[in-house]
Short mmCIF file of C-alpha atoms in Angstrom, two decimals:
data_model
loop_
_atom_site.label_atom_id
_atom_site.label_comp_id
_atom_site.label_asym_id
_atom_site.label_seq_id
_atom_site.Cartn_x
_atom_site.Cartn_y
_atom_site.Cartn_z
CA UNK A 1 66.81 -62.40 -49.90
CA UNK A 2 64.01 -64.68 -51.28
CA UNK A 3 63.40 -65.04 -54.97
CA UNK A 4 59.87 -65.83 -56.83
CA UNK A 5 60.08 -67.63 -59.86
CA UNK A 6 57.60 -68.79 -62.61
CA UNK A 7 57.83 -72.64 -62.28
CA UNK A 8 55.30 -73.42 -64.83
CA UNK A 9 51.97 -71.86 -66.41
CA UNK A 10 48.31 -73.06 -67.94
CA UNK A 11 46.45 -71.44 -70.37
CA UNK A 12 42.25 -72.69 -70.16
CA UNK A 13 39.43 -72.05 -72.73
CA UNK A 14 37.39 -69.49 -70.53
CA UNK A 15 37.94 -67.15 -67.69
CA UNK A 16 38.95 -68.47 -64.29
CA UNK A 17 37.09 -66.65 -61.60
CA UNK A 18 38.23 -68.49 -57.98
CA UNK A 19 41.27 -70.59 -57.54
CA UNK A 20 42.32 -72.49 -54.06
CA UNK A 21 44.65 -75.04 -53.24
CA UNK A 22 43.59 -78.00 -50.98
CA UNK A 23 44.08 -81.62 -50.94
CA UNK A 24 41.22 -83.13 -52.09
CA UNK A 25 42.94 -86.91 -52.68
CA UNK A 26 44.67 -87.48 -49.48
CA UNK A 27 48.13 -88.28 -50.90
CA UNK A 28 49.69 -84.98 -49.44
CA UNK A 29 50.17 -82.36 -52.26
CA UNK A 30 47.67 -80.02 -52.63
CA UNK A 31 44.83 -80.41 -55.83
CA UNK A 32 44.18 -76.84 -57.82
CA UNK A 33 40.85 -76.71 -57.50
CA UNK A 34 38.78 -73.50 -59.79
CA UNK A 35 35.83 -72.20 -60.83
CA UNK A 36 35.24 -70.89 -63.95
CA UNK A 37 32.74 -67.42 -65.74
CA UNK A 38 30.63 -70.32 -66.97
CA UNK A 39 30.07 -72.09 -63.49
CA UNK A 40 32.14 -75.18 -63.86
CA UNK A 41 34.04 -75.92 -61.15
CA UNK A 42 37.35 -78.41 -61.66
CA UNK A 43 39.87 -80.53 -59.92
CA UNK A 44 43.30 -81.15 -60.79
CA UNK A 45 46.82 -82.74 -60.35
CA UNK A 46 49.99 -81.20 -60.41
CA UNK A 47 52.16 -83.84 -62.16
CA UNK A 48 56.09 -84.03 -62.09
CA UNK A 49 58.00 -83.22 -65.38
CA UNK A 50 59.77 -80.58 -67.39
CA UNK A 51 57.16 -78.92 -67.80
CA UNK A 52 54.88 -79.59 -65.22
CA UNK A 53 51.87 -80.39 -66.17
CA UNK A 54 48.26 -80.21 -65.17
CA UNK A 55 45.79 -83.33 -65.19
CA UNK A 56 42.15 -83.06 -64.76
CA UNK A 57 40.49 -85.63 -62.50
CA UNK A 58 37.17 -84.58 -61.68
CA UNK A 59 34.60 -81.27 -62.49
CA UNK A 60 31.01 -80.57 -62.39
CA UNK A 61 29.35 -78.48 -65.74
CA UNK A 62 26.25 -78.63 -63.72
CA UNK A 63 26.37 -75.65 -61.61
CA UNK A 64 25.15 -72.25 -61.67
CA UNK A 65 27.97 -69.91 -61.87
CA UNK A 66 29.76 -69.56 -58.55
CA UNK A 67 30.08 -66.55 -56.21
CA UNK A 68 32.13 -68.09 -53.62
CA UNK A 69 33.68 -71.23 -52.38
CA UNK A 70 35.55 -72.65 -50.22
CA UNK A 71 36.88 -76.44 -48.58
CA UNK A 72 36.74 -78.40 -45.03
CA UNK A 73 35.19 -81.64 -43.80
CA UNK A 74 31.57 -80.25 -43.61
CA UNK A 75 29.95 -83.86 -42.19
CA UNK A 76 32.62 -85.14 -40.29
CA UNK A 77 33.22 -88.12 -42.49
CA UNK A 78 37.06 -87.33 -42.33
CA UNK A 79 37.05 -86.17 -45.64
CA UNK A 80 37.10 -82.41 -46.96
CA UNK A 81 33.69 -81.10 -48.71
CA UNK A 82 33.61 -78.53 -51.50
CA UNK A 83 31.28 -75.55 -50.70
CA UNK A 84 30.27 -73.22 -52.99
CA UNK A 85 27.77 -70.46 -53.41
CA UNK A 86 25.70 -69.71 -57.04
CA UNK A 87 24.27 -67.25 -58.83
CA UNK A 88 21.04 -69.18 -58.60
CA UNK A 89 20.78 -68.10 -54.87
CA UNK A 90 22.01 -71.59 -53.71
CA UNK A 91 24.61 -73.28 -51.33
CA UNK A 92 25.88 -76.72 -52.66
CA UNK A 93 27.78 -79.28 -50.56
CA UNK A 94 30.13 -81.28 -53.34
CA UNK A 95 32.01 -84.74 -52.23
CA UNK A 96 34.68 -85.95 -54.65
CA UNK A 97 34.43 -89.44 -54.99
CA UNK A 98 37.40 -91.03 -57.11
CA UNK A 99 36.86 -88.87 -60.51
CA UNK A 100 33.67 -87.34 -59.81
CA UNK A 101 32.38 -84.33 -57.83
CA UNK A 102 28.96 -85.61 -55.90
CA UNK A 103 26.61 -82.64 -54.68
CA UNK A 104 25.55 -83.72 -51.66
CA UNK A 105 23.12 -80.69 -50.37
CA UNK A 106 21.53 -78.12 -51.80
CA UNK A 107 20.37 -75.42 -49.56
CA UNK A 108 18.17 -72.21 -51.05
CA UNK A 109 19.59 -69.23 -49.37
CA UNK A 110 16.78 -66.73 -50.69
CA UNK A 111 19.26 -63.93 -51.83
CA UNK A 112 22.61 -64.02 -53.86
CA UNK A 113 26.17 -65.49 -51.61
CA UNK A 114 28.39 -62.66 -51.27
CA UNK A 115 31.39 -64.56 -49.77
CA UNK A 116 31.63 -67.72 -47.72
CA UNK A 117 33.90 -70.02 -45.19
CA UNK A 118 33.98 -73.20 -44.38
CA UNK A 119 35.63 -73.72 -40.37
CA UNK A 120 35.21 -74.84 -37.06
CA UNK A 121 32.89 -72.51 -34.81
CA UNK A 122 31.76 -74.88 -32.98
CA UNK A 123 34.89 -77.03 -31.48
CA UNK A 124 33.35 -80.50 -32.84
CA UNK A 125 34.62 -82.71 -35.81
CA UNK A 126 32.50 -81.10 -38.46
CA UNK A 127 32.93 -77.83 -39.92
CA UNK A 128 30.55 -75.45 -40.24
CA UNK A 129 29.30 -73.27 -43.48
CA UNK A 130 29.25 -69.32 -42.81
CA UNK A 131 28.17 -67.19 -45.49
CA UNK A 132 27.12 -63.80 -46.12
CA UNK A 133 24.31 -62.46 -48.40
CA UNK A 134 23.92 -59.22 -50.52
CA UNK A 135 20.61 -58.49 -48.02
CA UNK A 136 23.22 -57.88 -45.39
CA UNK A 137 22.78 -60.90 -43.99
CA UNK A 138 25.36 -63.26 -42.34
CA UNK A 139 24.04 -67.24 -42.03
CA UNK A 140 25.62 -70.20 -40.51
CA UNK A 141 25.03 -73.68 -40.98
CA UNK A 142 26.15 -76.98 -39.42
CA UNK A 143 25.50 -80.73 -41.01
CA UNK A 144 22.47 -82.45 -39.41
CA UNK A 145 20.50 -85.31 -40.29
CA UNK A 146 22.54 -85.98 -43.87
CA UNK A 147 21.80 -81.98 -45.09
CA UNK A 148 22.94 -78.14 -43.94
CA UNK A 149 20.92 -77.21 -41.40
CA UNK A 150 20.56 -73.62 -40.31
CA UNK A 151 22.39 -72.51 -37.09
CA UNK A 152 22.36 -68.77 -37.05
CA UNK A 153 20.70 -65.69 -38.59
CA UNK A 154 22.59 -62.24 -38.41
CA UNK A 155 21.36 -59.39 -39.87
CA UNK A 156 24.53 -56.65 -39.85
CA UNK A 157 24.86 -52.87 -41.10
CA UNK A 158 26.42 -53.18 -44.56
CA UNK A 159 26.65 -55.84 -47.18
CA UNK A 160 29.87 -58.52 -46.36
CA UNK A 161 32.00 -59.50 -49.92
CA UNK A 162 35.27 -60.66 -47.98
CA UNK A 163 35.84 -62.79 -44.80
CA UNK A 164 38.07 -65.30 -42.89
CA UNK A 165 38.35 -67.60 -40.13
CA UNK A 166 40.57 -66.43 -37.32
CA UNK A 167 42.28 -68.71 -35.87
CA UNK A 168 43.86 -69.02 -31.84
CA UNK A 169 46.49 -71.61 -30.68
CA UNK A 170 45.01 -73.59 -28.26
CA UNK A 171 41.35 -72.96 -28.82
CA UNK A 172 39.60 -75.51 -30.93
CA UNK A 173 37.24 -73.55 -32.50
CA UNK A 174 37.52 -70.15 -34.72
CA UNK A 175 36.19 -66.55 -34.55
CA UNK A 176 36.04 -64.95 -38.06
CA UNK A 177 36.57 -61.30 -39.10
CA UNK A 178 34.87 -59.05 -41.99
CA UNK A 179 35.21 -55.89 -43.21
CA UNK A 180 32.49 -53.42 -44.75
CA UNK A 181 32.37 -50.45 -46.72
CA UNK A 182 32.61 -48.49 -43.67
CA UNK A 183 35.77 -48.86 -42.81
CA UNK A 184 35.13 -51.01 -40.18
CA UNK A 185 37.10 -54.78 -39.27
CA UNK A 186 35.44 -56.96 -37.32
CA UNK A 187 35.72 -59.89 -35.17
CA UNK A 188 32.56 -62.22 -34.73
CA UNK A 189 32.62 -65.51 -33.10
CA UNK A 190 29.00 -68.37 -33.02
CA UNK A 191 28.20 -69.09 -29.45
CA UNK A 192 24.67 -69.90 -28.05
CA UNK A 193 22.99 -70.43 -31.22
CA UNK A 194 23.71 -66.61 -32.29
CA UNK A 195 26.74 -64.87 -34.01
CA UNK A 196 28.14 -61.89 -31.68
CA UNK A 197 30.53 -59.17 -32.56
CA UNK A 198 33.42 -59.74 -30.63
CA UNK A 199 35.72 -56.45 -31.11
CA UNK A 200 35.68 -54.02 -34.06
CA UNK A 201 38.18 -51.41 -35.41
CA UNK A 202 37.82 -48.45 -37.69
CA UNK A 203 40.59 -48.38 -40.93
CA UNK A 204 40.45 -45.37 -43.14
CA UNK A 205 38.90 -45.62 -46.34
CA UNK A 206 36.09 -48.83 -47.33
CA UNK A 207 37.17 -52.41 -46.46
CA UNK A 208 36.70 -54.45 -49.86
CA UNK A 209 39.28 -57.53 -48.86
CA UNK A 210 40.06 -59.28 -45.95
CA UNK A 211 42.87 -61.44 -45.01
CA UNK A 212 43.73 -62.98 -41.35
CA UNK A 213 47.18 -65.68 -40.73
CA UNK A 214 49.72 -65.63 -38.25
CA UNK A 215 52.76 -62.70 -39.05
CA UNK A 216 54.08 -61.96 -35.96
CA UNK A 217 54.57 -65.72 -34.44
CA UNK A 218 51.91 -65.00 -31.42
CA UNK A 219 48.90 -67.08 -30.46
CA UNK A 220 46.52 -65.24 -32.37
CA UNK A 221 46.02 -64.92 -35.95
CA UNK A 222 46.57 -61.16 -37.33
CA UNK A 223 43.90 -59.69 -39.57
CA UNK A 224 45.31 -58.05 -42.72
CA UNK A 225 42.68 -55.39 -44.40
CA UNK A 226 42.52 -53.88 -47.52
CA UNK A 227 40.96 -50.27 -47.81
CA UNK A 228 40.76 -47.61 -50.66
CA UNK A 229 42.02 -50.77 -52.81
CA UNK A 230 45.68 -50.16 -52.16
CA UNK A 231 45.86 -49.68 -48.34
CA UNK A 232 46.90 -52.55 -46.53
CA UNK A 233 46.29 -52.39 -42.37
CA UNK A 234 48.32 -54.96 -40.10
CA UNK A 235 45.20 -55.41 -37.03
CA UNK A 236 46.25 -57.51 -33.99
CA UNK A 237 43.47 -59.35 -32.84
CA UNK A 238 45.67 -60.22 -29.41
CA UNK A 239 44.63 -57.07 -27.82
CA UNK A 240 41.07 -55.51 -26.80
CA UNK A 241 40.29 -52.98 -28.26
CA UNK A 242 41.69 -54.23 -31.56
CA UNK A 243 44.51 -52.18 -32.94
CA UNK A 244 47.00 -50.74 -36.03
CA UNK A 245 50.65 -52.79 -36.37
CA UNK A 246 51.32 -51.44 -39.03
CA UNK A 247 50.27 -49.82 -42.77
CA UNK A 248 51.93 -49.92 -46.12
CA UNK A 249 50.71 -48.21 -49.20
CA UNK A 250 50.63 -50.39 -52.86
CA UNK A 251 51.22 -49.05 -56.29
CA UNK A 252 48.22 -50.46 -57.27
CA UNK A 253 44.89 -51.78 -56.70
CA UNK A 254 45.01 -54.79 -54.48
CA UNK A 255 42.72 -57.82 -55.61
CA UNK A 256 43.79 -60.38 -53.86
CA UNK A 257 45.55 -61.28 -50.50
CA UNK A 258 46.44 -63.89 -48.59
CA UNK A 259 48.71 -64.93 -45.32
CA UNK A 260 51.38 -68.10 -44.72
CA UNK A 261 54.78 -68.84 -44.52
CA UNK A 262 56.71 -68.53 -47.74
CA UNK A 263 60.45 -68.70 -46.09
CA UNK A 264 61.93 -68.82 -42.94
CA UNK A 265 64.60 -66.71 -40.80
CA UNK A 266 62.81 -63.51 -42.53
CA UNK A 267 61.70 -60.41 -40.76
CA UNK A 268 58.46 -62.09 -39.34
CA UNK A 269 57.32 -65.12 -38.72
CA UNK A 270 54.73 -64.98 -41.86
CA UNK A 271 54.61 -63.20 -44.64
CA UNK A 272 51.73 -61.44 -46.24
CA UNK A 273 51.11 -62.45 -50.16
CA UNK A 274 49.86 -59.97 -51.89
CA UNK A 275 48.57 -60.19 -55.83
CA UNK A 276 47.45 -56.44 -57.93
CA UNK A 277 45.60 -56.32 -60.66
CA UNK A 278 48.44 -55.82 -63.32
CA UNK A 279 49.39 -59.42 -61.67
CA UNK A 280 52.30 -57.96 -59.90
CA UNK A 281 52.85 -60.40 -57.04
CA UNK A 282 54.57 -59.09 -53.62
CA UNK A 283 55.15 -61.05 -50.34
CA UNK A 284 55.37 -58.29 -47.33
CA UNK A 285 56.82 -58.77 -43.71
CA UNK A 286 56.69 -56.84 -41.18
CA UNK A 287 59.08 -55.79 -38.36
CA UNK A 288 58.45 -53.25 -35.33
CA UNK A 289 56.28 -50.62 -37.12
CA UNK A 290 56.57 -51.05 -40.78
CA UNK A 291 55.73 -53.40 -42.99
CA UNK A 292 58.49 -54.25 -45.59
CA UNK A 293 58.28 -55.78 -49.50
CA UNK A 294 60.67 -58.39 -49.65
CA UNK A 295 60.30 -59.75 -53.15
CA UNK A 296 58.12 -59.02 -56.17
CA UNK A 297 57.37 -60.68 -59.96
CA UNK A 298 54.46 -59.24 -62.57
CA UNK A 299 53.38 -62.67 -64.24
CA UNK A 300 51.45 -60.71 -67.36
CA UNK A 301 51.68 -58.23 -69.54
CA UNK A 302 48.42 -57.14 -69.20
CA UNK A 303 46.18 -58.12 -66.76
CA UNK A 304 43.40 -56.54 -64.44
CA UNK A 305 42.41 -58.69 -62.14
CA UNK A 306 44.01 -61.47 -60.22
CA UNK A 307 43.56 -64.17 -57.80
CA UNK A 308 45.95 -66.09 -55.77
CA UNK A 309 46.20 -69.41 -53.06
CA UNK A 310 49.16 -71.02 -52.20
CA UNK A 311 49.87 -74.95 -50.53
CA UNK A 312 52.20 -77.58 -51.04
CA UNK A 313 51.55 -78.50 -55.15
CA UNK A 314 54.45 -81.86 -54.93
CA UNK A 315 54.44 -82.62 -50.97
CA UNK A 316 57.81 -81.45 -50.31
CA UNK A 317 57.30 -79.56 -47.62
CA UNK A 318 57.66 -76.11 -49.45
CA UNK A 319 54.75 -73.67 -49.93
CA UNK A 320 54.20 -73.11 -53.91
CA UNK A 321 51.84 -69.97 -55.14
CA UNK A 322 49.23 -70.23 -57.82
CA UNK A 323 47.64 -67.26 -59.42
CA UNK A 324 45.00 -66.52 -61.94
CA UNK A 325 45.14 -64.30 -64.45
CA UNK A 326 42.20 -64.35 -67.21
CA UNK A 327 42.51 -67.26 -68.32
CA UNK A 328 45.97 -67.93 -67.05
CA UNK A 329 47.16 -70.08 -64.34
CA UNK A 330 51.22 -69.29 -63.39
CA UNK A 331 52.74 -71.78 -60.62
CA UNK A 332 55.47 -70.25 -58.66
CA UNK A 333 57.85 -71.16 -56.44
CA UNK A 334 59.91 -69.10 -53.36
CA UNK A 335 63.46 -70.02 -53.23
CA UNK A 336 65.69 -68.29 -50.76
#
């Protein structure tokens, strides 16, 4: 059975609100890029040693605080783009550029970001932005002309604070799914200069997170969905209507989720990772009906609220976890 261990932890001045891992640099490990309750938004370096350490190599102190964010190469340039949505009502394209973080764009978006995605909708070399507003609005832009540039305008039933690309082998663009407080999932996908619900599905209880990654090892992504903050729904997005895998109940409220591959020769071919807010961390699998909890570690004493990502922190090939707790950052391993 797999293991999760604490590898190493980071203690910052002020609250961390949004943590991802992505490389930034090019040199194959993954930065830990964050965002913190003041608005500043940093990039660092995992570097090799007992203990590992964390080095800082670029942030921006400039920024209104952030709402959402997210990473992909938004202009084609071959390099990945930092997007990120303020308080102020903004969206701001970011470039890192050696030890600095560049804003690029700055796009008014007339109401505050709820959550946002940067990925392919359009099967070309640049990624677009989609992002969702607390007027119920979703929005998607593409990079024209050196600047975002406004693609689509969807006005939907209920506000949208959680949402993901899906993703299909062989297909080279995405869909993306949402959840509102409904209890509705849904699948929308950009096509003619519009953005059209594909399929939808009805979960008990309201839909505050959303999660999609591949668990079973088929061509399309599965959509994991959080409802009545402890209520986790398997969807497969394979079939039409959509429909139930499988459901597992937590001991406590869910705050953040996420899909990947933590081990291999497990029940599934992904895992579900799976963060509470007493920082309890679980990765789930799932087999026939049921989904299973494999392996478990609380990080903090007390905590009520976490976040998690996950990517390769030393370029070994292995898939590390970071979470956020606070002002807390824990780096943890899976060994099997």
């Amino acid at each position: 059975m797999p293991e999760l261990s604490i590898k190493s932890d980071f203690s910052f001045k002020e609250p961390i609100t949004g943590i991802e891992l992505y490389d930034l640099t090019g040199d194959g490990r993954d930065n830990l890029i964050l965002c913190t309750v003041e608005g500043n938004l940093r990039v660092y370096d995992f570097i090799d040693g007992e203990p590992i350490k964390l080095e800082e190599i670029a942030r921006s102190d400039e920024l209104a605080p952030i709402a959402a964010f997210d990473m992909g190469d938004t202009d084609g340039d071959g390099t990945p783009n930092i997007v990120v949505g303020g308080l102020d009502n903004k969206l701001r394209v970011l470039r890192f550029d050696e030890d600095s973080l560049i804003v690029e764009d700055c796009t008014p978006l007339g109401s505050l970001p709820t959550s946002l995605i940067v990925t392919n909708v359009m099967a070309d070399d640049k990624k677009e932005v989609i992002v969702s507003t607390n007027d119920k609005a979703l929005r998607c832009y593409g990079w024209f002309g050196g600047c975002l540039d406004k693609l689509a305008h969807k006005v939907v039933e209920r506000p949208v604070f959680s949402m993901e690309a899906l993703n299909s082998k062989g297909i080279s663009y995405s869909r993306f799914a949402f959840g509102d407080d409904t209890g509705h999932v849904y699948i929308y996908q950009y096509q003619d200069d519009r953005l059209h619900e594909i399929s939808k599905i009805q979960i008990k209880g309201e839909v505050t997170l959303v999660s999609t990654g591949n668990i079973t090892g088929g061509r399309v992504d599965e959509i994991m969905g959080i409802s009545n903050e402890r209520d986790i729904s398997l969807i497969s997005a394979a079939t039409k209507p959509l429909s139930v895998l499988a459901r597992i109940h937590a001991p406590g409220k869910i705050t953040s989720l996420r899909a990947g591959t933590f081990y291999h020769d497990g029940r599934s071919a992904g895992q579900m990772l799976v963060s509470q807010g007493d920082s309890k961390i679980s990765i789930l699998s799932y087999e026939g009906v049921q989904i299973y909890e494999d392996v478990t570690i609380q990080t903090a004493k007390k905590a009520v609220e976490s976040k998690i990502a996950h990517g390769d922190t030393d370029g070994n090939g292995q898939t590390d976890i970071v979470q956020s707790v606070g002002n807390s950052i824990y780096l943890l391993t899976v060994e099997t």
